[in-house]
Short mmCIF file of C-alpha atoms and ligand atoms in Angstrom, two decimals:
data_model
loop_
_atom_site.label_atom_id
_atom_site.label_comp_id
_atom_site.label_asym_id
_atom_site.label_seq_id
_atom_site.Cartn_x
_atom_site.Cartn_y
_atom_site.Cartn_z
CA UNK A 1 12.42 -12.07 -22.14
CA UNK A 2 10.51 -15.15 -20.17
CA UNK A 3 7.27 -14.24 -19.13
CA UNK A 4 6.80 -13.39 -14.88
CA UNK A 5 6.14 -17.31 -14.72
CA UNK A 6 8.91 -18.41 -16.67
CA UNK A 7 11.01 -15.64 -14.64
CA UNK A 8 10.20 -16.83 -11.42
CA UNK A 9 10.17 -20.52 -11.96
CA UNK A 10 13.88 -20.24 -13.26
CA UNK A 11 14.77 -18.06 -9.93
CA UNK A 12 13.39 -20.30 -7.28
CA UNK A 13 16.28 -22.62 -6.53
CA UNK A 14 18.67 -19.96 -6.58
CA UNK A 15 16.28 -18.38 -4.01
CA UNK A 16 15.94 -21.31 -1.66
CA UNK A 17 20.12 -22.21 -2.49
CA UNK A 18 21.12 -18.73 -0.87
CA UNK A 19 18.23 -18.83 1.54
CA UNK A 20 19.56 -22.64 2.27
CA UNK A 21 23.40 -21.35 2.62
CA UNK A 22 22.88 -18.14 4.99
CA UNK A 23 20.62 -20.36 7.06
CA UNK A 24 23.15 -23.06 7.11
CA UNK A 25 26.17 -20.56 7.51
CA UNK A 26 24.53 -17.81 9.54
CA UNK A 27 21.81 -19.78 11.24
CA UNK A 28 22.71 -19.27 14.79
CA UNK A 29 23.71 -15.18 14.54
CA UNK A 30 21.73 -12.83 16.44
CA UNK A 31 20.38 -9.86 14.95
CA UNK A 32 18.09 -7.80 17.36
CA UNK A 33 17.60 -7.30 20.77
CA UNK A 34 14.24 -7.09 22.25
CA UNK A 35 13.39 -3.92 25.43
CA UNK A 36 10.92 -4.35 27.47
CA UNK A 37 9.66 -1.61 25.95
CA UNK A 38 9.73 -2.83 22.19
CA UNK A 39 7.92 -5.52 23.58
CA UNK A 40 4.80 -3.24 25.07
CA UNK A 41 5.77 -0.95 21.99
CA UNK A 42 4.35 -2.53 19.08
CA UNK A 43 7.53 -4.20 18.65
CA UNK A 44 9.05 -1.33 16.79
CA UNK A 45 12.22 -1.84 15.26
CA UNK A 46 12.80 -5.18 16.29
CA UNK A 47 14.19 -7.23 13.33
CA UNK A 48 12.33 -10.70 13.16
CA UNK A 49 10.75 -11.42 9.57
CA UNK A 50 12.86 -11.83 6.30
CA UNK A 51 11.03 -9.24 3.27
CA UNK A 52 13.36 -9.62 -0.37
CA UNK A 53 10.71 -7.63 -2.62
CA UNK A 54 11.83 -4.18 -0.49
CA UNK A 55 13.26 -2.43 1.99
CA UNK A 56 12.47 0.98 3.78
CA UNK A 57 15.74 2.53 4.82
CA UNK A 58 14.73 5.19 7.88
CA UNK A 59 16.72 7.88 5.77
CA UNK A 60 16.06 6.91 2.01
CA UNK A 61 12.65 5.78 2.04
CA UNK A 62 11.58 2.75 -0.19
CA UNK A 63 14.11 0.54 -2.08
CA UNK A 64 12.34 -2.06 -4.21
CA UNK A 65 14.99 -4.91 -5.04
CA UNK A 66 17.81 -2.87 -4.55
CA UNK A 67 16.25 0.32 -6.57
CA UNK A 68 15.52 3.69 -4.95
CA UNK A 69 11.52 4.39 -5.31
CA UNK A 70 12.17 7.65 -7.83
CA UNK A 71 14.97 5.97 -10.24
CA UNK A 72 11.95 3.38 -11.00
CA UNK A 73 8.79 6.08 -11.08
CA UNK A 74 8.60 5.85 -14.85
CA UNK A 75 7.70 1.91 -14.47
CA UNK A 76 4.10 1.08 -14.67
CA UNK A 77 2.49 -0.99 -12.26
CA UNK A 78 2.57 -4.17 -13.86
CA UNK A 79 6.29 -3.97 -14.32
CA UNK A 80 6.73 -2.70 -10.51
CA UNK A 81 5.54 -6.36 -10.13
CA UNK A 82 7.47 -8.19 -12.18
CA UNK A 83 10.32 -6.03 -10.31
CA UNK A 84 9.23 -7.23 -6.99
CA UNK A 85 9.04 -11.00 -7.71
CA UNK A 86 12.04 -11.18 -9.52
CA UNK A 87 13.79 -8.26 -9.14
CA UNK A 88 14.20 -7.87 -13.09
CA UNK A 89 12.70 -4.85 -14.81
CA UNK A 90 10.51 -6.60 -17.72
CA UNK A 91 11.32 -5.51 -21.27
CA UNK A 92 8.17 -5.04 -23.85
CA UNK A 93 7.40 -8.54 -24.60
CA UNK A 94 6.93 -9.79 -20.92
CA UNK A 95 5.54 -7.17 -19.55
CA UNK A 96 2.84 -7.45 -22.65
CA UNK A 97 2.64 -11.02 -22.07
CA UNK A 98 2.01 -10.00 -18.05
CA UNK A 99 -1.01 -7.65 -19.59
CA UNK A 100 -2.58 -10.01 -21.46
CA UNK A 101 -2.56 -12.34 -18.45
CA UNK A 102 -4.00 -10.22 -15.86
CA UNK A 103 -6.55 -9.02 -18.76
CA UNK A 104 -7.51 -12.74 -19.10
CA UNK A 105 -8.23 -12.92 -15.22
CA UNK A 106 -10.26 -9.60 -15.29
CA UNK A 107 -13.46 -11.13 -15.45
CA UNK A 108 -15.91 -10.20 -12.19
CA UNK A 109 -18.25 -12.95 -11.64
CA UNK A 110 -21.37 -12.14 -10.98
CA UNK A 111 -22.02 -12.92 -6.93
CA UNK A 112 -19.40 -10.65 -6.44
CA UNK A 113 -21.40 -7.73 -7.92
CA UNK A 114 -24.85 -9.34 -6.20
CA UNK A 115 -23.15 -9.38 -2.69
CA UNK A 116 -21.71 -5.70 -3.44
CA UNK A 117 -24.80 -4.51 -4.19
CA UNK A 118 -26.60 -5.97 -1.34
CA UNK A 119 -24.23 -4.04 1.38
CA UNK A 120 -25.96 -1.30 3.22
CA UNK A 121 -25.08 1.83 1.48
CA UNK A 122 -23.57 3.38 4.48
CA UNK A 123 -20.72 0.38 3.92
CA UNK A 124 -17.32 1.51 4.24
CA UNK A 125 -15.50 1.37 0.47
CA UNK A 126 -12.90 -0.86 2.17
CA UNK A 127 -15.51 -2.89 3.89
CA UNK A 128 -17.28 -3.61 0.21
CA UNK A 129 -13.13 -3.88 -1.43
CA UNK A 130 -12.16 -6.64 1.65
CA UNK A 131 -15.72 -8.55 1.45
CA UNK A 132 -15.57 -8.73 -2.43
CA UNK A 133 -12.12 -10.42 -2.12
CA UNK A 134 -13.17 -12.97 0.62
CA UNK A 135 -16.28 -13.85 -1.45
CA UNK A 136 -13.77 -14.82 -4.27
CA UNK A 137 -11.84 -17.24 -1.70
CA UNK A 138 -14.35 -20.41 -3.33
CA UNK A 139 -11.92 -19.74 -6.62
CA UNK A 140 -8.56 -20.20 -4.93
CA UNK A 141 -6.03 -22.19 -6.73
CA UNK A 142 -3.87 -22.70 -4.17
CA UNK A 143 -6.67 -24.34 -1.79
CA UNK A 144 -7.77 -26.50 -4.17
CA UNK A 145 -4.13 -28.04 -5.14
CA UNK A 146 -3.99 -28.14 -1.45
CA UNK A 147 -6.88 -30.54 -0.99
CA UNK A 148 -6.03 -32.34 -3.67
CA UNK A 149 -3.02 -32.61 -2.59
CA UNK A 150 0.62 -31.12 -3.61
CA UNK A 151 4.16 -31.16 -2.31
CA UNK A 152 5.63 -28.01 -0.39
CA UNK A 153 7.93 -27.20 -3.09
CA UNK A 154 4.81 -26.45 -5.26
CA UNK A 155 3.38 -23.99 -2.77
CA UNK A 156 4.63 -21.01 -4.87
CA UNK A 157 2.74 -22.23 -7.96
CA UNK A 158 -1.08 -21.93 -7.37
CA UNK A 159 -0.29 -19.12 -5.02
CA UNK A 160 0.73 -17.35 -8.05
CA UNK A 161 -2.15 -18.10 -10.05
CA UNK A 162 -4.37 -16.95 -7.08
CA UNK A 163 -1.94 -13.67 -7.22
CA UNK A 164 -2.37 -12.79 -10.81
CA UNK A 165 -6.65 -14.03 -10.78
CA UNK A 166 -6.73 -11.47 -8.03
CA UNK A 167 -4.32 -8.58 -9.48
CA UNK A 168 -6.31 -8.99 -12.79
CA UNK A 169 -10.09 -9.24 -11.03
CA UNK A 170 -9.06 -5.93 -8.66
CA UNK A 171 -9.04 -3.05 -10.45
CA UNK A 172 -12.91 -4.15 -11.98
CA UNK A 173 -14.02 -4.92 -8.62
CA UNK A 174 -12.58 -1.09 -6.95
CA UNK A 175 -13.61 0.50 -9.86
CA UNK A 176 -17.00 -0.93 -9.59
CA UNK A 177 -17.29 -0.52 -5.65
CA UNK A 178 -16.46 3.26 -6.69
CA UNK A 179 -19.81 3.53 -9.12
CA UNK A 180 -22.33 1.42 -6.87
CA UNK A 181 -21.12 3.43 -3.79
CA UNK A 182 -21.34 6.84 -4.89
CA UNK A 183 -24.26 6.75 -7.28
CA UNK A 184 -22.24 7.15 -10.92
CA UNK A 185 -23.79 3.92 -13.31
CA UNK A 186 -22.86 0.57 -14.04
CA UNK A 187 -19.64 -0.97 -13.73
CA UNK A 188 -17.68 -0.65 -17.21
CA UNK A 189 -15.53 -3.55 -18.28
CA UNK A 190 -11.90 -4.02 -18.36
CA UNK A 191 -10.65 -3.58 -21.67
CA UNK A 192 -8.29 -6.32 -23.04
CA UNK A 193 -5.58 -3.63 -25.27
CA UNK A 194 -4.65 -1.54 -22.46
CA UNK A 195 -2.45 -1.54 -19.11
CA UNK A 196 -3.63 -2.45 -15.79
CA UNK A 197 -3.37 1.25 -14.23
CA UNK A 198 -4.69 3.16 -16.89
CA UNK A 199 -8.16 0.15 -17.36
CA UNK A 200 -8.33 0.92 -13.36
CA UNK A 201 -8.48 4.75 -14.01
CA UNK A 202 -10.91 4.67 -16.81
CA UNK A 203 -12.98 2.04 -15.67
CA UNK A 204 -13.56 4.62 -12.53
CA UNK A 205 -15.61 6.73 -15.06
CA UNK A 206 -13.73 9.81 -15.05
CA UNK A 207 -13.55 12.54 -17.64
CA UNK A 208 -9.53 11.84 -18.50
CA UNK A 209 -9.66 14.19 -22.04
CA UNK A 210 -5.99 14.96 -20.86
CA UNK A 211 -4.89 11.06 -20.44
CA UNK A 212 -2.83 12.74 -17.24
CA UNK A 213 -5.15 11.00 -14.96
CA UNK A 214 -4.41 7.61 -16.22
CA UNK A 215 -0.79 8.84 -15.65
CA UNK A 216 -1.82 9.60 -12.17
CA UNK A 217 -3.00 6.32 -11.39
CA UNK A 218 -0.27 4.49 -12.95
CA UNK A 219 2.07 6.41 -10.69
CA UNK A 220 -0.19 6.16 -7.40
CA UNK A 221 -0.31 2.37 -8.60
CA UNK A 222 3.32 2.07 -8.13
CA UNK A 223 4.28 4.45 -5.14
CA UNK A 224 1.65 2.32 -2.84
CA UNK A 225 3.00 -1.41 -4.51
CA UNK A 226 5.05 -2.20 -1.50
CA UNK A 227 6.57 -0.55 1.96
CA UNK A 228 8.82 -3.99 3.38
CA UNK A 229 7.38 -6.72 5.44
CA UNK A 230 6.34 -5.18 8.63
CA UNK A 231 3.61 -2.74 8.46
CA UNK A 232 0.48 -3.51 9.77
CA UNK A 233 -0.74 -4.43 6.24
CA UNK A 234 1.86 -6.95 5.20
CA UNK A 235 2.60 -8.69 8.27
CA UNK A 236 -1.23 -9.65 8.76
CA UNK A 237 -1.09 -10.99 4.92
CA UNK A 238 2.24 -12.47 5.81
CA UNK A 239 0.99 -14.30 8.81
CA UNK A 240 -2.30 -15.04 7.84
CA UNK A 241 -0.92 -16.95 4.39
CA UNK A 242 1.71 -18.12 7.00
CA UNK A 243 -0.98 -20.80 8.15
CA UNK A 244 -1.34 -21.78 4.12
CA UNK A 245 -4.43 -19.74 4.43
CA UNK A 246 -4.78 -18.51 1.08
CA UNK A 247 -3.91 -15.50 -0.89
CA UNK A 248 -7.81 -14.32 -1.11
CA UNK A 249 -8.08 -14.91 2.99
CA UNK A 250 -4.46 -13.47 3.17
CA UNK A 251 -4.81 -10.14 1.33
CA UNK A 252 -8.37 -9.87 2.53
CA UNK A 253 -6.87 -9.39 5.90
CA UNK A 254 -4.40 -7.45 5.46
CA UNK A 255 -6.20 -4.81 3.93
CA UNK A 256 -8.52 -4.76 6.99
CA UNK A 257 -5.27 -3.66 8.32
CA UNK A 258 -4.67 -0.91 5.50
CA UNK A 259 -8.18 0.35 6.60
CA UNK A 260 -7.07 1.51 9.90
CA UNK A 261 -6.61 5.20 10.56
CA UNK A 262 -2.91 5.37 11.83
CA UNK A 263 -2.31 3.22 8.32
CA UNK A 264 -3.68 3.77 4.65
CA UNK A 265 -7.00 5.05 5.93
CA UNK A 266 -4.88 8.39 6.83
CA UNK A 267 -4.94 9.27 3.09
CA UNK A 268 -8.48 9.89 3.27
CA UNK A 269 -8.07 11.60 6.86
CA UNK A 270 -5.51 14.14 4.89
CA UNK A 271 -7.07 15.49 2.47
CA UNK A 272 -10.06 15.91 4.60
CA UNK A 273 -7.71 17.96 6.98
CA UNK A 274 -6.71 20.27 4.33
CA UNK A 275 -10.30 20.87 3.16
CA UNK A 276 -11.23 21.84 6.86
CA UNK A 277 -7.93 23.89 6.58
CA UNK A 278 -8.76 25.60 3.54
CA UNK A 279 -12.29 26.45 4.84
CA UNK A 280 -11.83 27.79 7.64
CA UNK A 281 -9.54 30.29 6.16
CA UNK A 282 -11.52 31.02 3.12
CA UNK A 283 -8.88 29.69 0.43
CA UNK A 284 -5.31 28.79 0.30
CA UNK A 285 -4.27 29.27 3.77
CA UNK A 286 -0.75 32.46 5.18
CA UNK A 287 1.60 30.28 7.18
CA UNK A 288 0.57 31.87 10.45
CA UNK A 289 -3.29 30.67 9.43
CA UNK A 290 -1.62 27.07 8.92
CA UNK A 291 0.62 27.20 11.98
CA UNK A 292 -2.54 27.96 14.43
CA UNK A 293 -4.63 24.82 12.50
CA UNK A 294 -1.82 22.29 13.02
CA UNK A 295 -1.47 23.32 16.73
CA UNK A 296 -5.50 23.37 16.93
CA UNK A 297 -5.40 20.15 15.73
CA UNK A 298 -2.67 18.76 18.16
CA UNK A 299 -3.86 20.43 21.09
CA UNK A 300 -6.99 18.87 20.90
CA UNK A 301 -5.50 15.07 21.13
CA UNK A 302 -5.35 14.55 17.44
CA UNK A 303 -2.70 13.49 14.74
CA UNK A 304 -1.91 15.68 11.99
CA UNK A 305 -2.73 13.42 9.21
CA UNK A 306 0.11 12.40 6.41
CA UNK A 307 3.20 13.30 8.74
CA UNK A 308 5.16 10.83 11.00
CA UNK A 309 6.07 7.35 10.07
CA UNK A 310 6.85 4.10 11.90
CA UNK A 311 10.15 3.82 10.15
CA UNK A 312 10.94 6.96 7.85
CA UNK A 313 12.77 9.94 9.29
CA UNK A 314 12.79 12.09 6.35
CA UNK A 315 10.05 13.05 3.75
CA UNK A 316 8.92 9.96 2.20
CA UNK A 317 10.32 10.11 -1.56
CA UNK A 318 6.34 8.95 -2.35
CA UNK A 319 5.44 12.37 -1.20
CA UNK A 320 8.09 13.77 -2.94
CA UNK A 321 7.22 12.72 -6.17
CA UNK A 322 3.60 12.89 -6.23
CA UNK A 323 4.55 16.58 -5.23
CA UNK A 324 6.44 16.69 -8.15
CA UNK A 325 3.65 15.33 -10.24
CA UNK A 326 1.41 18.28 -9.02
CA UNK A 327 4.07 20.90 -9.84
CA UNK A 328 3.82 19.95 -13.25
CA UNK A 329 0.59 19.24 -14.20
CA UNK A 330 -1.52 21.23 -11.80
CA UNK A 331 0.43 24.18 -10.68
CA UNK A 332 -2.36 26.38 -10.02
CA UNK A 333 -5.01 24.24 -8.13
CA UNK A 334 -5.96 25.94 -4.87
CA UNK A 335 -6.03 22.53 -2.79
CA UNK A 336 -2.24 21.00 -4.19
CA UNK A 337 -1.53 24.69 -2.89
CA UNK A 338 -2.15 24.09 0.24
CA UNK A 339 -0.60 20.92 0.12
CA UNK A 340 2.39 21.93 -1.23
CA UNK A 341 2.62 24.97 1.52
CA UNK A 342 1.87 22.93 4.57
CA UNK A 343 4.97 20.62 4.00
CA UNK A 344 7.01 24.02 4.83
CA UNK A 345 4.75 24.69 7.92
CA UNK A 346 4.14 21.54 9.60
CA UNK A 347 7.40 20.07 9.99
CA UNK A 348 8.38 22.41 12.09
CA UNK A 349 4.96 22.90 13.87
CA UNK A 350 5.81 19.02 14.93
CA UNK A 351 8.94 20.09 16.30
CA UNK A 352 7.79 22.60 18.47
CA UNK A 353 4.46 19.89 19.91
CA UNK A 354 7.43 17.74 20.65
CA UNK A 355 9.62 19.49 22.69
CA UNK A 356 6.11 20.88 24.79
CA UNK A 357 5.63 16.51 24.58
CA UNK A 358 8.89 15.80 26.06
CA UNK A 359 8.69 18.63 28.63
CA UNK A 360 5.44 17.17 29.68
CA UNK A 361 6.60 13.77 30.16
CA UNK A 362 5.70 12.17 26.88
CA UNK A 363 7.49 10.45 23.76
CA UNK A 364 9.07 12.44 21.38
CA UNK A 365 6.99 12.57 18.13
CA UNK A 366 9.96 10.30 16.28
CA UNK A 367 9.44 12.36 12.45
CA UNK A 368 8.47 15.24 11.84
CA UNK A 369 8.22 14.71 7.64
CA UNK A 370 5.21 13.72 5.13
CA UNK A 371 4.77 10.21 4.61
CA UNK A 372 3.33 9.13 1.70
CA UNK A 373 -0.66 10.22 2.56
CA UNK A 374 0.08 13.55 2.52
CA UNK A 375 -0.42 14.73 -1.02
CA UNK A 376 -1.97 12.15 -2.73
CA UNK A 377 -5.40 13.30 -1.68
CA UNK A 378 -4.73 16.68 -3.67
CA UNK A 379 -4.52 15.17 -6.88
CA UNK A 380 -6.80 12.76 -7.07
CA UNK A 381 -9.69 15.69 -6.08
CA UNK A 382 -8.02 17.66 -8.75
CA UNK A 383 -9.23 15.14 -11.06
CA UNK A 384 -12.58 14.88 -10.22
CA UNK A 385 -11.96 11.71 -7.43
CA UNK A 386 -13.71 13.50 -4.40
CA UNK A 387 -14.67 10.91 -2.51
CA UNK A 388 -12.21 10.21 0.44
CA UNK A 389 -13.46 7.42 1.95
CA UNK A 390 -12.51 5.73 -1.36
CA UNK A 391 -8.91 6.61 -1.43
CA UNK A 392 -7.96 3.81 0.53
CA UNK A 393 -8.88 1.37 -1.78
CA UNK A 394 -6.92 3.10 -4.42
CA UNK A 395 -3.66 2.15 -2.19
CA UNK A 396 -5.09 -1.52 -1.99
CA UNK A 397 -5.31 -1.89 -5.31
CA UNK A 398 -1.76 -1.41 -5.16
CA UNK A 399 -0.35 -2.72 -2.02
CA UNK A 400 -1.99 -5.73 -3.14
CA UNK A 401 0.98 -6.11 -5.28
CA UNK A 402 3.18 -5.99 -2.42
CA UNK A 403 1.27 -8.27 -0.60
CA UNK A 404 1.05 -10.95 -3.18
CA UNK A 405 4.56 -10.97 -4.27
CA UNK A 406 5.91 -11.54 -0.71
CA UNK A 407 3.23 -14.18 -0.32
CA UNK A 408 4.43 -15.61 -3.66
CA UNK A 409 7.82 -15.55 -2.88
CA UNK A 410 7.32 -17.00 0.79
CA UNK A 411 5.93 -20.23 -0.34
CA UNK A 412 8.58 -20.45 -3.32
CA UNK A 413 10.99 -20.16 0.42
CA UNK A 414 8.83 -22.51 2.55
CA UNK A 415 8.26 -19.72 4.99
CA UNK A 416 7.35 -21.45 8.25
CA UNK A 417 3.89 -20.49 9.93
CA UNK A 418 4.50 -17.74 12.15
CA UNK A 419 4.58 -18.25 16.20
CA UNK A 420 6.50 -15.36 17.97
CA UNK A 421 6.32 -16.30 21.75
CA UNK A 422 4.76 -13.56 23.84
CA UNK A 423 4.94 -13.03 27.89
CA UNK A 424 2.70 -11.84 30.27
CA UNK A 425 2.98 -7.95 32.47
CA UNK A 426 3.66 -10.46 35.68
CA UNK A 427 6.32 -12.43 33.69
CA UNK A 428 8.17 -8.84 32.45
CA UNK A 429 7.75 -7.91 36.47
CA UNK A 430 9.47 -11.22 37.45
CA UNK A 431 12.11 -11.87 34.98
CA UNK A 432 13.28 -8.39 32.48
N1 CMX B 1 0.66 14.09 14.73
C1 CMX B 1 0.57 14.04 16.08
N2 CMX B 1 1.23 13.18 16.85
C2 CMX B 1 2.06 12.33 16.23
C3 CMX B 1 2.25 12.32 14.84
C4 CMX B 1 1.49 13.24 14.07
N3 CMX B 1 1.53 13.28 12.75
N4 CMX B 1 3.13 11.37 14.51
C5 CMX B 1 3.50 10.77 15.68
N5 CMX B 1 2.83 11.35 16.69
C6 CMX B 1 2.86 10.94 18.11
C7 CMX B 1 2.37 9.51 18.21
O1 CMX B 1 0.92 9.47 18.21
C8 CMX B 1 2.98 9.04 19.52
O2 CMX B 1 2.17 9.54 20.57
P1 CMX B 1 1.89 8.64 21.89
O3 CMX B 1 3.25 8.24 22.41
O4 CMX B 1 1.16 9.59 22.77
O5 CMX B 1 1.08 7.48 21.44
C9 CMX B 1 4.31 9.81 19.52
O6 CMX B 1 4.18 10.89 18.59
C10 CMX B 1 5.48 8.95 19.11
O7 CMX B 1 5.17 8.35 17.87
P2 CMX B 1 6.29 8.03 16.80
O8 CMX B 1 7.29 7.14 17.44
O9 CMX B 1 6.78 9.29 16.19
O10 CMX B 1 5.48 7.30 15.67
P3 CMX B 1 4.78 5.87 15.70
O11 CMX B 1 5.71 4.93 15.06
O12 CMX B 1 4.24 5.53 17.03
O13 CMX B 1 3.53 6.14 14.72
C11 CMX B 1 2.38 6.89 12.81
C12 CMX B 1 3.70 6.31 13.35
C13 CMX B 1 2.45 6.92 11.29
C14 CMX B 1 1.22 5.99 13.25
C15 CMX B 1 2.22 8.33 13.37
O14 CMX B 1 3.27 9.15 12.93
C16 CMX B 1 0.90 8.95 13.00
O15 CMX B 1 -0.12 8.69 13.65
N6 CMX B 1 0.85 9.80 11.90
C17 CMX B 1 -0.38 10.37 11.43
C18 CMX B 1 -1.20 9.32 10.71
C19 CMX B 1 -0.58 8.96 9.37
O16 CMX B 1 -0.19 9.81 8.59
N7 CMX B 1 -0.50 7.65 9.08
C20 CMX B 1 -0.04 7.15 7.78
C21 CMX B 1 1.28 6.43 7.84
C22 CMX B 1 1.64 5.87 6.50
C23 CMX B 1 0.92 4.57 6.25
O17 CMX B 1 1.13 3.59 7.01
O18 CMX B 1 0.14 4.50 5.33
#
């Protein structure tokens, strides 16, 4: 089978041919509708960017190039990529060839570790992960064909070198931001003969006698790759590379967006909830003990952390099959417990804050369901990962994949820069 390159070079003018013929046929259809309150609402729902490497349907979850989430679980990360450019599930040889190739780009040059270990040591992991990135931008591929000059329809090209230099250079830099932040050595180097999610996990320096947490991280690897084009995360990579910034300034940014609470930064805000949860009540928690903590926690202005979702209105199949993950391999650990026990409390806890919402005026809370925060925090602690504020950058690591395979796949398109048109309050007051 042709290597990811190969792959994608052969499916480009097929891609801009049916891109070419909807435009041509379909060009002047509407498809959304914009409220007034849409507009003041974050713009929810409103359909006005084109995504091909998923969708998230409200009731299903993810669908990654026309596959359900679970029926592709067993794929590592490196073929969830090749999946997402090209929508082809890599056999053996290219998804060996793919190792080798982000193996090749491992290397972590050596200002990278000198600015990292110049941050204050109070630094946010996701601060050090974002910074580490941008400091790379002097390497960019795609920047320096641009200078030199190149023709749009080459776009895609050094945007996927950039992609693969930094899918190969990530998992050495998070691993290594992991060791200088929390005290545990040197970093340890990638190792050439084995895949990209298992080098992440042991580069990390965990004890893994079992191998199951290189199995872990191969399966967070792929439930984070890629949630559609509109989430906070990809639509600041998409319109930050929209400018033919490049893919280190692109992904840089939109992982400042991952970092924000009400987005990826809620995985380390769970597992910190259930902690609190679990102390207070001495151990796994009854329902009633779990019932008064959510409401605590709403009462007092605050989200419960891992349930809701933007789009998703039932439990996220991510949740579902990390659960399932814990269920077999750590049955009896107190904290996936608790995890496991608050999914039959809190749902229904939402419920009820909803209906006392709606009766005081408010929005209904729109889902009720885990999203995909809400039990990965369990499992990594099980394994020895304790340190929250680094879970984020665990989801970067793979989101990045998302990220660079729609940026990839945009410039193959000749995405134009984007420029919605915004109004002013007095405008809305005069004219909606
Ligand atoms: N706990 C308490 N209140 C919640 C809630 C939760 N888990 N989920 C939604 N709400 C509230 C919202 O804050 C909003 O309140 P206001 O109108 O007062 O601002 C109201 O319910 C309506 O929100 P919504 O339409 O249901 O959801 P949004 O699309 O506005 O927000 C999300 C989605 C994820 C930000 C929200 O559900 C939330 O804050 N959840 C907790 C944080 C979390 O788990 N984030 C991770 C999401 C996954 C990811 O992106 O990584």
């Amino acid at each position: 089978m042709a290597t990811l390159q190969e792959r994608f070079a052969e499916l480009v003018p097929q891609m801009r041919n049916e891109v070419g013929g909807v435009l041509k046929e379909k060009g002047g259809n509407k498809i959304s509708d914009v409220s007034v309150k849409q507009a003041y609402g974050g713009m929810r729902g409103i359909k006005g960017m084109i995504c091909d490497t998923s969708v998230v349907e409200p009731d299903k979850g993810l669908i990654i190039r026309g596959y359900p989430l679970l029926e592709v679980k067993e794929l590592w990360p490196e073929e969830i990529f090749y999946l997402l450019l090209t929508g082809d599930k890599p056999d053996d040889d290219a998804t060996q060839a793919l190792q080798l190739d982000l193996a090749a780009r491992s290397y972590v040059p050596d200002y990278v570790w000198d600015v990292l270990t110049s941050m204050p040591a109070d630094s946010h992991p996701m601060c050090m992960l974002n910074t580490a990135i941008l400091v790379m931008q002097r390497e960019s591929a795609f920047k320096a064909w641009y200078d030199k000059g190149m023709t749009k329809d080459q776009y895609w090209i050094p945007m996927m070198e950039d992609a693969l230099r930094i899918l190969g250079v990530l998992p050495g830099i998070a691993a290594g931001i992991y060791r200088i932040r929390y005290g545990k050595g040197d970093p340890i180097p990638y190792m050439t003969n084995l895949d990209w999610g298992a080098n992440y996990a042991r580069m990390l320096g965990l004890p893994d006698p079992t191998g199951n947490f290189a199995k872990l991280m191969r399966l967070y690897l792929n439930f984070h790759c890629d949630h559609e084009g509109g989430n906070v995360s990809a639509n600041t990579c998409h319109t930050v590379g929209s400018a033919l910034s490049d893919a280190f300034y692109a992904v840089s940014a939109g992982l400042n967006g991952l970092a924000g609470p009400l987005h990826g930064l809620a995985n380390q805000e769970c597992l910190d909830w259930i902690l609190q949860l679990m102390e207070k009540f001495g151990g796994v928690p009854t329902a009633e003990q779990m019932e008064e903590f959510a409401f605590e926690t709403l009462r007092s202005g605050k989200v419960v952390p891992g349930y809701g979702h933007a789009v998703l209105r039932v439990t996220d199949p991510r949740f579902t099959g990390f659960n399932e993950f814990g269920h077999k391999y750590l049955p009896d650990d107190a904290v996936f417990q608790t995890v496991d026990r608050v999914f039959t409390v809190v749902p229904k806890v939402l419920e009820a804050f909803s209906a006392e919402r709606v009766a005081a005026g408010k929005n209904p809370i729109a889902n009720f369901w885990p999203n995909v925060d809400a039990g990965s925090g369990a499992l990594l602690y099980h394994y020895g990962l304790e340190e929250f504020p680094y879970y984020t950058v665990l989801f970067s690591v793979s989101r990045a994949m998302g990220m660079l395979s729609q940026l990839i796949v945009n410039r193959a398109l000749g995405t134009a820069i984007t420029r919605p048109k915004s109004v002013s309050t007095k405008w809305i007051m005069a004219n909606a």
